[in-house]
mmCIF file of C-alpha atoms in Angstrom:
data_model
loop_
_atom_site.group_PDB
_atom_site.id
_atom_site.type_symbol
_atom_site.label_atom_id
_atom_site.label_comp_id
_atom_site.label_asym_id
_atom_site.label_seq_id
_atom_site.Cartn_x
_atom_site.Cartn_y
_atom_site.Cartn_z
ATOM 1 C CA MET I 1102 51.881 7.627 13.024
ATOM 2 C CA ALA I 1103 50.106 4.244 13.117
ATOM 3 C CA LYS I 1104 48.920 5.007 16.655
ATOM 4 C CA LEU I 1105 47.586 8.372 15.550
ATOM 5 C CA ASN I 1106 45.856 6.716 12.596
ATOM 6 C CA ASN I 1107 44.152 4.155 14.825
ATOM 7 C CA ARG I 1108 43.069 6.907 17.183
ATOM 8 C CA PHE I 1109 41.551 8.806 14.284
ATOM 9 C CA TRP I 1110 39.537 5.782 13.146
ATOM 10 C CA PHE I 1111 38.424 5.070 16.694
ATOM 11 C CA GLN I 1112 37.185 8.633 17.172
ATOM 12 C CA LEU I 1113 35.449 8.536 13.793
ATOM 13 C CA HIS I 1114 33.784 5.251 14.742
ATOM 14 C CA GLY I 1115 32.434 6.837 17.908
ATOM 15 C CA TRP I 1116 31.218 10.018 16.245
ATOM 16 C CA PHE I 1117 29.313 8.060 13.616
ATOM 17 C CA SER I 1118 26.802 7.014 16.239
ATOM 18 C CA LEU I 1119 27.316 8.896 19.503
ATOM 19 C CA PRO I 1120 25.707 12.250 18.597
ATOM 20 C CA ILE I 1121 22.438 10.535 17.703
ATOM 21 C CA TRP I 1122 22.889 7.271 19.616
ATOM 22 C CA LEU I 1123 19.533 7.639 21.402
ATOM 23 C CA ILE I 1124 17.629 7.982 18.106
ATOM 24 C CA PHE I 1125 19.627 5.136 16.587
ATOM 25 C CA CYS I 1126 18.910 2.872 19.561
ATOM 26 C CA PHE I 1127 15.213 3.813 19.464
ATOM 27 C CA VAL I 1128 14.968 3.056 15.745
ATOM 28 C CA CYS I 1129 16.665 -0.320 16.301
ATOM 29 C CA LEU I 1130 14.330 -1.249 19.160
ATOM 30 C CA THR I 1131 11.133 -0.199 17.364
ATOM 31 C CA GLY I 1132 12.244 -2.036 14.230
ATOM 32 C CA THR I 1133 12.951 -5.152 16.271
ATOM 33 C CA ILE I 1134 9.459 -5.016 17.783
ATOM 34 C CA ALA I 1135 7.909 -4.283 14.373
ATOM 35 C CA VAL I 1136 9.328 -7.571 13.057
ATOM 36 C CA PHE I 1137 6.920 -9.430 15.364
ATOM 37 C CA SER I 1138 4.093 -6.854 15.234
ATOM 38 C CA HIS I 1139 1.688 -9.395 13.701
ATOM 39 C CA GLU I 1140 2.495 -12.033 16.303
ATOM 40 C CA LEU I 1141 2.227 -9.493 19.128
ATOM 41 C CA THR I 1142 -1.156 -8.386 17.778
ATOM 42 C CA TRP I 1143 -2.371 -11.996 17.903
ATOM 43 C CA LEU I 1144 -0.990 -12.360 21.428
ATOM 44 C CA THR I 1145 -2.481 -9.181 22.891
ATOM 45 C CA ASN I 1146 -5.819 -8.887 21.042
ATOM 46 C CA PRO I 1147 -8.118 -11.963 21.077
ATOM 47 C CA ALA I 1148 -10.402 -10.290 18.504
ATOM 48 C CA SER I 1149 -7.577 -10.387 15.955
ATOM 49 C CA ARG I 1150 -7.236 -14.171 16.114
ATOM 50 C CA ALA I 1151 -8.645 -16.197 13.237
ATOM 51 C CA THR I 1152 -9.761 -19.125 15.374
ATOM 52 C CA ASN I 1153 -10.885 -22.150 13.395
ATOM 53 C CA PRO I 1154 -11.734 -25.045 15.735
ATOM 54 C CA ASP I 1155 -13.880 -26.783 13.101
ATOM 55 C CA LYS I 1156 -11.090 -26.713 10.479
ATOM 56 C CA LEU I 1157 -13.258 -24.836 7.977
ATOM 57 C CA PRO I 1158 -11.831 -23.600 4.663
ATOM 58 C CA ALA I 1159 -11.342 -19.863 4.305
ATOM 59 C CA LYS I 1160 -14.342 -18.094 2.810
ATOM 60 C CA PRO I 1161 -13.985 -16.010 -0.369
ATOM 61 C CA VAL I 1162 -12.964 -12.436 0.390
ATOM 62 C CA ALA I 1163 -15.968 -11.089 -1.509
ATOM 63 C CA GLU I 1164 -18.264 -12.997 0.864
ATOM 64 C CA LEU I 1165 -16.604 -11.368 3.881
ATOM 65 C CA VAL I 1166 -17.033 -7.936 2.314
ATOM 66 C CA ALA I 1167 -20.729 -8.745 1.833
ATOM 67 C CA LYS I 1168 -20.948 -9.599 5.562
ATOM 68 C CA VAL I 1169 -19.720 -6.120 6.473
ATOM 69 C CA GLN I 1170 -22.078 -4.495 3.985
ATOM 70 C CA GLN I 1171 -24.998 -6.443 5.461
ATOM 71 C CA ALA I 1172 -24.061 -5.409 9.002
ATOM 72 C CA TYR I 1173 -23.603 -1.774 7.963
ATOM 73 C CA PRO I 1174 -25.956 -1.100 5.015
ATOM 74 C CA THR I 1175 -24.869 2.541 4.611
ATOM 75 C CA ALA I 1176 -21.153 1.747 4.781
ATOM 76 C CA ASP I 1177 -18.753 2.347 1.914
ATOM 77 C CA VAL I 1178 -16.177 -0.451 1.886
ATOM 78 C CA GLY I 1179 -12.761 0.750 0.736
ATOM 79 C CA GLY I 1180 -10.550 -2.300 0.848
ATOM 80 C CA VAL I 1181 -9.390 -5.499 2.487
ATOM 81 C CA MET I 1182 -6.063 -6.289 4.171
ATOM 82 C CA LEU I 1183 -5.063 -9.941 4.459
ATOM 83 C CA PHE I 1184 -2.368 -11.145 6.835
ATOM 84 C CA GLU I 1185 -1.106 -14.517 8.040
ATOM 85 C CA PRO I 1186 -3.690 -17.342 8.311
ATOM 86 C CA TYR I 1187 -3.824 -16.969 12.105
ATOM 87 C CA LEU I 1188 -4.958 -13.317 11.846
ATOM 88 C CA VAL I 1189 -8.391 -12.124 10.755
ATOM 89 C CA HIS I 1190 -8.992 -10.163 7.576
ATOM 90 C CA ALA I 1191 -9.223 -6.398 8.092
ATOM 91 C CA ILE I 1192 -11.925 -4.716 6.010
ATOM 92 C CA THR I 1193 -11.769 -0.927 5.933
ATOM 93 C CA PHE I 1194 -14.921 1.128 5.526
ATOM 94 C CA THR I 1195 -16.535 4.473 6.240
ATOM 95 C CA ASP I 1196 -20.047 5.058 7.530
ATOM 96 C CA GLN I 1197 -22.282 7.891 8.663
ATOM 97 C CA ASP I 1198 -20.929 7.793 12.217
ATOM 98 C CA LYS I 1199 -17.546 6.266 11.367
ATOM 99 C CA PRO I 1200 -15.081 8.438 9.415
ATOM 100 C CA PHE I 1201 -12.751 5.445 9.218
ATOM 101 C CA ALA I 1202 -13.211 1.980 10.662
ATOM 102 C CA ILE I 1203 -11.707 -1.479 10.328
ATOM 103 C CA ALA I 1204 -13.839 -4.598 10.658
ATOM 104 C CA TYR I 1205 -11.953 -7.647 11.953
ATOM 105 C CA VAL I 1206 -13.683 -10.496 10.121
ATOM 106 C CA ASN I 1207 -12.842 -14.136 10.778
ATOM 107 C CA GLN I 1208 -12.220 -15.620 7.335
ATOM 108 C CA TYR I 1209 -13.259 -19.104 8.493
ATOM 109 C CA SER I 1210 -16.477 -18.379 10.388
ATOM 110 C CA GLY I 1211 -17.408 -15.121 8.663
ATOM 111 C CA LYS I 1212 -17.996 -13.474 12.047
ATOM 112 C CA ILE I 1213 -17.231 -9.781 12.603
ATOM 113 C CA GLN I 1214 -15.116 -9.979 15.758
ATOM 114 C CA GLN I 1215 -14.330 -6.290 16.300
ATOM 115 C CA ILE I 1216 -14.745 -2.814 14.835
ATOM 116 C CA ASN I 1217 -11.578 -0.764 15.250
ATOM 117 C CA GLU I 1218 -11.862 2.986 14.734
ATOM 118 C CA GLY I 1219 -8.311 3.854 15.780
ATOM 119 C CA ILE I 1220 -4.770 3.008 14.782
ATOM 120 C CA THR I 1221 -3.780 -0.651 14.943
ATOM 121 C CA PHE I 1222 -0.718 -1.939 16.780
ATOM 122 C CA ILE I 1223 0.794 -3.082 13.470
ATOM 123 C CA GLY I 1224 0.250 0.326 11.906
ATOM 124 C CA PHE I 1225 1.522 2.117 15.005
ATOM 125 C CA MET I 1226 4.775 0.148 15.221
ATOM 126 C CA ARG I 1227 5.503 0.437 11.500
ATOM 127 C CA SER I 1228 4.824 4.193 11.627
ATOM 128 C CA LEU I 1229 6.858 4.680 14.795
ATOM 129 C CA HIS I 1230 9.805 2.806 13.317
ATOM 130 C CA GLY I 1231 9.436 4.149 9.775
ATOM 131 C CA TRP I 1232 9.034 7.882 10.417
ATOM 132 C CA LEU I 1233 8.867 8.342 14.226
ATOM 133 C CA LEU I 1234 5.231 9.486 13.856
ATOM 134 C CA PHE I 1235 6.377 12.743 12.250
ATOM 135 C CA PRO I 1236 3.599 14.195 10.065
ATOM 136 C CA TRP I 1237 3.713 13.808 6.302
ATOM 137 C CA GLN I 1238 3.705 17.005 4.271
ATOM 138 C CA SER I 1239 2.609 16.238 0.751
ATOM 139 C CA SER I 1240 5.079 13.540 -0.298
ATOM 140 C CA HIS I 1241 7.737 13.761 2.415
ATOM 141 C CA SER I 1242 8.268 13.424 6.149
ATOM 142 C CA ILE I 1243 11.216 14.696 8.162
ATOM 143 C CA GLY I 1244 10.939 11.603 10.330
ATOM 144 C CA TYR I 1245 11.244 9.309 7.313
ATOM 145 C CA TYR I 1246 14.381 11.136 6.210
ATOM 146 C CA LEU I 1247 15.792 10.943 9.739
ATOM 147 C CA VAL I 1248 15.191 7.213 10.095
ATOM 148 C CA SER I 1249 16.446 6.259 6.631
ATOM 149 C CA ALA I 1250 19.544 8.434 7.172
ATOM 150 C CA MET I 1251 20.469 6.054 10.013
ATOM 151 C CA ALA I 1252 21.687 3.763 7.221
ATOM 152 C CA LEU I 1253 24.617 6.130 6.671
ATOM 153 C CA VAL I 1254 25.394 6.044 10.389
ATOM 154 C CA MET I 1255 25.216 2.254 10.422
ATOM 155 C CA LEU I 1256 27.382 1.874 7.341
ATOM 156 C CA GLY I 1257 29.970 4.309 8.682
ATOM 157 C CA ALA I 1258 30.091 2.525 12.045
ATOM 158 C CA LEU I 1259 30.498 -0.823 10.277
ATOM 159 C CA VAL I 1260 33.368 0.309 8.040
ATOM 160 C CA THR I 1261 35.277 2.150 10.791
ATOM 161 C CA GLY I 1262 34.691 -0.710 13.212
ATOM 162 C CA LEU I 1263 36.263 -3.201 10.804
ATOM 163 C CA VAL I 1264 39.227 -0.871 10.293
ATOM 164 C CA ILE I 1265 39.753 -0.569 14.059
ATOM 165 C CA TYR I 1266 39.291 -4.237 14.900
ATOM 166 C CA LYS I 1267 42.275 -5.925 13.340
ATOM 167 C CA ASN I 1268 41.880 -9.603 12.441
ATOM 168 C CA PHE I 1269 38.191 -9.408 13.252
ATOM 169 C CA TRP I 1270 37.517 -12.758 11.569
ATOM 170 C CA ARG I 1271 39.077 -14.524 14.556
ATOM 171 C CA SER I 1272 35.876 -13.832 16.474
ATOM 172 C CA PHE I 1273 34.161 -16.393 14.261
ATOM 173 C CA THR I 1274 36.513 -19.209 15.221
ATOM 174 C CA GLN I 1275 37.904 -17.999 18.568
ATOM 175 C CA PRO I 1276 35.216 -15.894 20.265
ATOM 176 C CA LYS I 1277 36.221 -14.591 23.684
ATOM 177 C CA ILE I 1278 34.638 -12.600 26.485
ATOM 178 C CA ARG I 1279 36.986 -11.868 29.395
ATOM 179 C CA PHE I 1280 34.723 -11.740 32.437
ATOM 180 C CA LYS I 1281 37.509 -11.391 35.017
ATOM 181 C CA GLN I 1282 39.241 -8.291 33.675
ATOM 182 C CA GLY I 1283 36.792 -5.585 34.638
ATOM 183 C CA LYS I 1284 33.712 -3.852 33.265
ATOM 184 C CA LYS I 1285 35.555 -2.042 30.494
ATOM 185 C CA THR I 1286 37.014 -5.252 29.081
ATOM 186 C CA ILE I 1287 33.669 -7.064 29.214
ATOM 187 C CA LEU I 1288 31.910 -4.236 27.374
ATOM 188 C CA THR I 1289 34.636 -4.091 24.739
ATOM 189 C CA ASP I 1290 34.561 -7.852 24.141
ATOM 190 C CA LEU I 1291 30.761 -7.937 23.947
ATOM 191 C CA HIS I 1292 30.685 -4.983 21.558
ATOM 192 C CA ARG I 1293 33.323 -6.467 19.263
ATOM 193 C CA LEU I 1294 31.889 -9.981 19.288
ATOM 194 C CA ALA I 1295 28.360 -8.757 18.571
ATOM 195 C CA GLY I 1296 29.649 -6.486 15.817
ATOM 196 C CA VAL I 1297 31.564 -9.240 14.020
ATOM 197 C CA TRP I 1298 28.691 -11.719 14.144
ATOM 198 C CA SER I 1299 26.303 -9.001 12.961
ATOM 199 C CA ILE I 1300 28.312 -7.934 9.902
ATOM 200 C CA TRP I 1301 25.828 -9.552 7.502
ATOM 201 C CA PHE I 1302 22.881 -8.014 9.332
ATOM 202 C CA LEU I 1303 24.473 -4.561 9.375
ATOM 203 C CA MET I 1304 25.108 -4.815 5.632
ATOM 204 C CA VAL I 1305 21.485 -5.814 4.939
ATOM 205 C CA MET I 1306 20.100 -3.036 7.157
ATOM 206 C CA SER I 1307 22.468 -0.473 5.621
ATOM 207 C CA ALA I 1308 21.601 -1.467 2.054
ATOM 208 C CA THR I 1309 17.835 -1.466 2.604
ATOM 209 C CA GLY I 1310 18.048 1.743 4.656
ATOM 210 C CA LEU I 1311 19.940 3.475 1.854
ATOM 211 C CA TRP I 1312 17.245 2.392 -0.559
ATOM 212 C CA TYR I 1313 14.576 3.889 1.715
ATOM 213 C CA LEU I 1314 16.568 7.130 1.701
ATOM 214 C CA VAL I 1315 16.735 7.128 -2.107
ATOM 215 C CA GLN I 1316 13.031 6.302 -2.227
ATOM 216 C CA ALA I 1317 12.253 9.245 0.068
ATOM 217 C CA VAL I 1318 14.156 11.624 -2.207
ATOM 218 C CA MET I 1319 12.281 10.296 -5.257
ATOM 219 C CA TRP I 1320 8.917 10.678 -3.530
ATOM 220 C CA HIS I 1321 9.827 14.222 -2.518
ATOM 221 C CA ALA I 1322 10.814 15.017 -6.103
ATOM 222 C CA ASP I 1323 7.530 13.530 -7.427
ATOM 223 C CA ILE I 1324 9.387 10.809 -9.312
ATOM 224 C CA ASP I 1325 7.060 7.812 -9.632
ATOM 225 C CA ILE I 1326 8.692 4.421 -9.215
ATOM 226 C CA GLU I 1327 5.419 2.741 -10.123
ATOM 227 C CA PRO I 1328 2.676 4.218 -12.310
ATOM 228 C CA HIS I 1329 -0.597 5.265 -10.718
ATOM 229 C CA ALA I 1330 -3.635 3.062 -11.241
ATOM 230 C CA PRO I 1331 -5.377 4.034 -14.505
ATOM 231 C CA LEU I 1332 -8.867 5.509 -14.597
ATOM 232 C CA VAL I 1333 -11.794 3.977 -16.434
ATOM 233 C CA ALA I 1334 -12.427 5.663 -19.764
ATOM 234 C CA VAL I 1335 -15.624 7.696 -19.846
ATOM 235 C CA THR I 1336 -16.738 5.730 -22.910
ATOM 236 C CA ASP I 1337 -16.663 2.493 -20.880
ATOM 237 C CA ILE I 1338 -19.375 3.727 -18.491
ATOM 238 C CA PRO I 1339 -22.898 3.064 -19.836
ATOM 239 C CA ALA I 1340 -25.334 5.861 -19.153
ATOM 240 C CA GLN I 1341 -28.106 3.469 -18.046
ATOM 241 C CA HIS I 1342 -26.129 1.425 -15.520
ATOM 242 C CA SER I 1343 -26.101 2.519 -11.865
ATOM 243 C CA ALA I 1344 -23.635 -0.130 -10.719
ATOM 244 C CA PRO I 1345 -20.701 -1.806 -12.474
ATOM 245 C CA PRO I 1346 -21.554 -5.244 -13.869
ATOM 246 C CA VAL I 1347 -18.225 -6.767 -12.730
ATOM 247 C CA SER I 1348 -18.492 -7.628 -9.035
ATOM 248 C CA PHE I 1349 -15.675 -7.865 -6.518
ATOM 249 C CA ALA I 1350 -15.949 -11.660 -6.683
ATOM 250 C CA ASP I 1351 -15.600 -11.486 -10.473
ATOM 251 C CA ALA I 1352 -12.488 -9.317 -10.141
ATOM 252 C CA MET I 1353 -10.915 -11.798 -7.717
ATOM 253 C CA HIS I 1354 -11.664 -14.624 -10.150
ATOM 254 C CA ILE I 1355 -10.043 -12.698 -13.005
ATOM 255 C CA ALA I 1356 -6.921 -12.084 -10.889
ATOM 256 C CA GLN I 1357 -6.701 -15.770 -9.962
ATOM 257 C CA GLN I 1358 -6.978 -16.777 -13.597
ATOM 258 C CA ARG I 1359 -4.262 -14.334 -14.628
ATOM 259 C CA PHE I 1360 -1.897 -15.355 -11.826
ATOM 260 C CA PRO I 1361 -2.751 -18.855 -10.521
ATOM 261 C CA ASN I 1362 -0.378 -18.433 -7.546
ATOM 262 C CA PHE I 1363 -1.785 -15.023 -6.625
ATOM 263 C CA GLN I 1364 -1.987 -14.605 -2.823
ATOM 264 C CA PRO I 1365 -4.044 -11.471 -2.089
ATOM 265 C CA SER I 1366 -2.791 -9.095 0.595
ATOM 266 C CA TYR I 1367 -4.308 -5.673 -0.127
ATOM 267 C CA LEU I 1368 -7.469 -5.289 -2.176
ATOM 268 C CA MET I 1369 -9.055 -1.938 -3.000
ATOM 269 C CA LEU I 1370 -12.543 -1.463 -4.362
ATOM 270 C CA PRO I 1371 -13.416 1.372 -6.788
ATOM 271 C CA GLU I 1372 -13.860 4.711 -5.032
ATOM 272 C CA HIS I 1373 -15.943 6.253 -7.821
ATOM 273 C CA ASN I 1374 -17.383 5.471 -11.266
ATOM 274 C CA ARG I 1375 -14.014 5.812 -12.951
ATOM 275 C CA GLY I 1376 -12.131 3.873 -10.288
ATOM 276 C CA MET I 1377 -10.885 0.322 -10.758
ATOM 277 C CA TYR I 1378 -10.394 -2.744 -8.621
ATOM 278 C CA SER I 1379 -6.782 -2.560 -7.480
ATOM 279 C CA LEU I 1380 -5.697 -6.013 -6.330
ATOM 280 C CA MET I 1381 -2.269 -6.506 -4.785
ATOM 281 C CA GLY I 1382 -0.680 -9.681 -3.522
ATOM 282 C CA GLY I 1383 2.297 -11.987 -3.451
ATOM 283 C CA GLY I 1384 3.231 -15.080 -5.373
ATOM 284 C CA GLU I 1385 5.779 -17.838 -5.566
ATOM 285 C CA HIS I 1386 8.804 -15.489 -5.383
ATOM 286 C CA ILE I 1387 9.930 -15.508 -1.729
ATOM 287 C CA PHE I 1388 12.301 -12.550 -2.129
ATOM 288 C CA TYR I 1389 9.488 -10.262 -3.279
ATOM 289 C CA ASP I 1390 7.017 -8.673 -0.880
ATOM 290 C CA GLN I 1391 3.268 -9.232 -0.602
ATOM 291 C CA TYR I 1392 2.555 -6.363 -3.018
ATOM 292 C CA SER I 1393 4.703 -7.533 -5.927
ATOM 293 C CA TYR I 1394 1.664 -8.584 -8.005
ATOM 294 C CA ASN I 1395 -0.742 -5.798 -8.878
ATOM 295 C CA LEU I 1396 -3.744 -5.779 -11.178
ATOM 296 C CA SER I 1397 -6.074 -2.934 -12.113
ATOM 297 C CA ILE I 1398 -9.361 -4.418 -13.309
ATOM 298 C CA ASN I 1399 -12.018 -2.386 -15.080
ATOM 299 C CA PRO I 1400 -15.324 -2.869 -13.159
ATOM 300 C CA TRP I 1401 -17.388 -2.063 -16.267
ATOM 301 C CA THR I 1402 -15.713 -4.343 -18.815
ATOM 302 C CA GLY I 1403 -13.711 -6.860 -16.756
ATOM 303 C CA ASP I 1404 -10.549 -6.027 -18.682
ATOM 304 C CA ILE I 1405 -7.155 -5.952 -16.989
ATOM 305 C CA ALA I 1406 -6.149 -2.331 -17.574
ATOM 306 C CA HIS I 1407 -2.729 -2.696 -15.974
ATOM 307 C CA GLU I 1408 -0.715 -5.477 -14.392
ATOM 308 C CA LYS I 1409 2.596 -5.763 -12.618
ATOM 309 C CA SER I 1410 4.569 -8.809 -11.539
ATOM 310 C CA PRO I 1411 8.235 -9.688 -10.922
ATOM 311 C CA ALA I 1412 8.417 -10.780 -14.559
ATOM 312 C CA ASN I 1413 7.821 -7.285 -15.963
ATOM 313 C CA MET I 1414 9.210 -5.013 -13.232
ATOM 314 C CA THR I 1415 11.864 -2.402 -13.828
ATOM 315 C CA ALA I 1416 15.099 -2.564 -11.825
ATOM 316 C CA LEU I 1417 13.908 0.116 -9.369
ATOM 317 C CA GLN I 1418 10.570 -1.629 -8.895
ATOM 318 C CA SER I 1419 12.351 -4.906 -8.150
ATOM 319 C CA VAL I 1420 14.524 -3.229 -5.514
ATOM 320 C CA MET I 1421 11.430 -1.593 -4.042
ATOM 321 C CA HIS I 1422 9.639 -4.924 -3.614
ATOM 322 C CA ILE I 1423 12.691 -6.824 -2.370
ATOM 323 C CA ALA I 1424 13.710 -4.258 0.263
ATOM 324 C CA ASP I 1425 10.916 -4.884 2.793
ATOM 325 C CA PRO I 1426 11.308 -8.688 3.083
ATOM 326 C CA LEU I 1427 15.055 -8.196 3.596
ATOM 327 C CA HIS I 1428 14.580 -5.341 6.069
ATOM 328 C CA TYR I 1429 11.909 -7.018 8.221
ATOM 329 C CA GLY I 1430 12.938 -10.643 7.707
ATOM 330 C CA THR I 1431 9.580 -11.793 6.342
ATOM 331 C CA LEU I 1432 11.000 -13.728 3.397
ATOM 332 C CA GLY I 1433 11.041 -17.071 5.239
ATOM 333 C CA GLY I 1434 8.121 -16.743 7.626
ATOM 334 C CA VAL I 1435 8.381 -16.909 11.396
ATOM 335 C CA TRP I 1436 11.843 -18.529 11.369
ATOM 336 C CA THR I 1437 13.560 -15.686 9.524
ATOM 337 C CA LYS I 1438 11.555 -13.226 11.621
ATOM 338 C CA ALA I 1439 13.061 -14.829 14.725
ATOM 339 C CA ILE I 1440 16.575 -14.435 13.305
ATOM 340 C CA TRP I 1441 15.947 -10.768 12.433
ATOM 341 C CA PHE I 1442 14.443 -10.194 15.878
ATOM 342 C CA LEU I 1443 17.511 -11.697 17.577
ATOM 343 C CA PHE I 1444 19.985 -9.641 15.572
ATOM 344 C CA GLY I 1445 17.829 -6.558 16.055
ATOM 345 C CA LEU I 1446 18.230 -7.005 19.786
ATOM 346 C CA ILE I 1447 21.988 -7.496 19.321
ATOM 347 C CA LEU I 1448 22.220 -4.308 17.265
ATOM 348 C CA SER I 1449 20.269 -2.398 19.918
ATOM 349 C CA GLY I 1450 22.595 -3.796 22.568
ATOM 350 C CA MET I 1451 25.640 -2.729 20.552
ATOM 351 C CA SER I 1452 24.444 0.869 20.544
ATOM 352 C CA VAL I 1453 24.066 0.708 24.343
ATOM 353 C CA THR I 1454 27.457 -0.919 24.990
ATOM 354 C CA GLY I 1455 29.096 1.531 22.586
ATOM 355 C CA PHE I 1456 27.663 4.460 24.516
ATOM 356 C CA MET I 1457 28.714 2.920 27.837
ATOM 357 C CA MET I 1458 32.272 2.473 26.552
ATOM 358 C CA TRP I 1459 32.355 6.040 25.299
ATOM 359 C CA GLY I 1460 30.939 7.319 28.595
ATOM 360 C CA SER I 1461 33.519 5.397 30.597
ATOM 361 C CA ARG I 1462 36.383 6.775 28.513
ATOM 362 C CA THR I 1463 34.966 10.305 28.638
ATOM 363 C CA VAL I 1464 34.648 10.269 32.431
ATOM 364 C CA LYS I 1465 38.163 8.894 32.735
ATOM 365 C CA ALA I 1466 39.545 11.565 30.375
ATOM 366 C CA VAL I 1467 37.749 14.357 32.265
ATOM 367 C CA ARG I 1468 39.124 13.134 35.584
ATOM 368 C CA ALA I 1469 42.618 12.868 34.166
ATOM 369 C CA SER I 1470 42.347 16.411 32.768
ATOM 370 C CA ARG I 1471 41.164 17.777 36.107
ATOM 371 C CA ASN I 1472 43.951 16.001 37.984
ATOM 372 C CA ALA I 1473 46.529 17.326 35.536
ATOM 373 C CA ARG I 1474 45.147 20.845 35.877
ATOM 374 C CA SER I 1475 45.171 20.604 39.686
ATOM 375 C CA LEU I 1476 48.743 19.307 39.669
ATOM 376 C CA GLN I 1477 49.796 22.125 37.378
ATOM 377 C CA GLU I 1478 48.223 24.694 39.676
ATOM 378 C CA ILE I 1479 49.985 23.169 42.687
ATOM 379 C CA ASN I 1480 53.337 23.216 40.923
ATOM 380 C CA HIS I 1481 52.737 26.749 39.743
ATOM 381 C CA GLY I 1482 51.880 27.853 43.278
ATOM 382 C CA ALA I 1483 54.967 26.183 44.649
#
């Protein structure tokens, strides 16, 4: 009975990942690459590098926006994306001959180093990993559901693996890989050892993946986790003014006064007369992402119409802003990214070794079945 029970758990462990092992492996690999997407962008695209040989201080973001507006007088600047100090600022805009463009502006020299009118490597890798480039229909994507559902596969493989591998904790103190006992034994030892040492990583990926699945369902059901940015009241817009009196520089100053540790990451300018400055950034909380602080500033009055920070978030909002740093390993900078990258490779390797083990057993079982059938036919003929 115990043998039958172990066999059941072993088969369940295999079926949790084998039917979609290729997708699972692909998601693991793309996620691993996405962890270092910023560093790979710096490595492969010289125009993305924020070189600063003269050790100049970073210029105000509003000044960089003015540089783009001077270079393209008819452009409509939509927003600014800020990354690590070694990457340039990305200023998005539209123009007469540019439906959508991104200006790579060096924040130290103020030089426009490139105009990108296509998808960026960072955006491509995050999209490929997040929803496999499946199209979005209104508020949902089949690809997003498919990727986030991998959390159930991962959690099931983790639980069944721990049930199968008795006394798994010994791999922490007495790790072993038997190189002289054949391919099957080596694969089994590597798979088990990697699985035990990756328990914490599997738990983090499963938990954050499950949250992404819940988030997808809420988006699909039009349940807002965070409120939409408010609109400027019609009464706040003077009839005689053609442009708002509060400039982008003023809005940035207001945000810095409200949150002294505000580190801007995504800044949106008003799209129309009733639009507001929407300023998002991080702060001193390392477990929260770079969008955990959000201010909506009225461009006509300078009032803060809405604000959000870790201090006044709901429980769901807190989970939403903690999930990404835990999933991509950005909470501690390049060092935690390196750890996440390493364990991402290990997880990808586990999916490969698991498939190889399953394939080896399947081939062996098929051969044994054929031999048994042949023997039966021989005996029957005799």
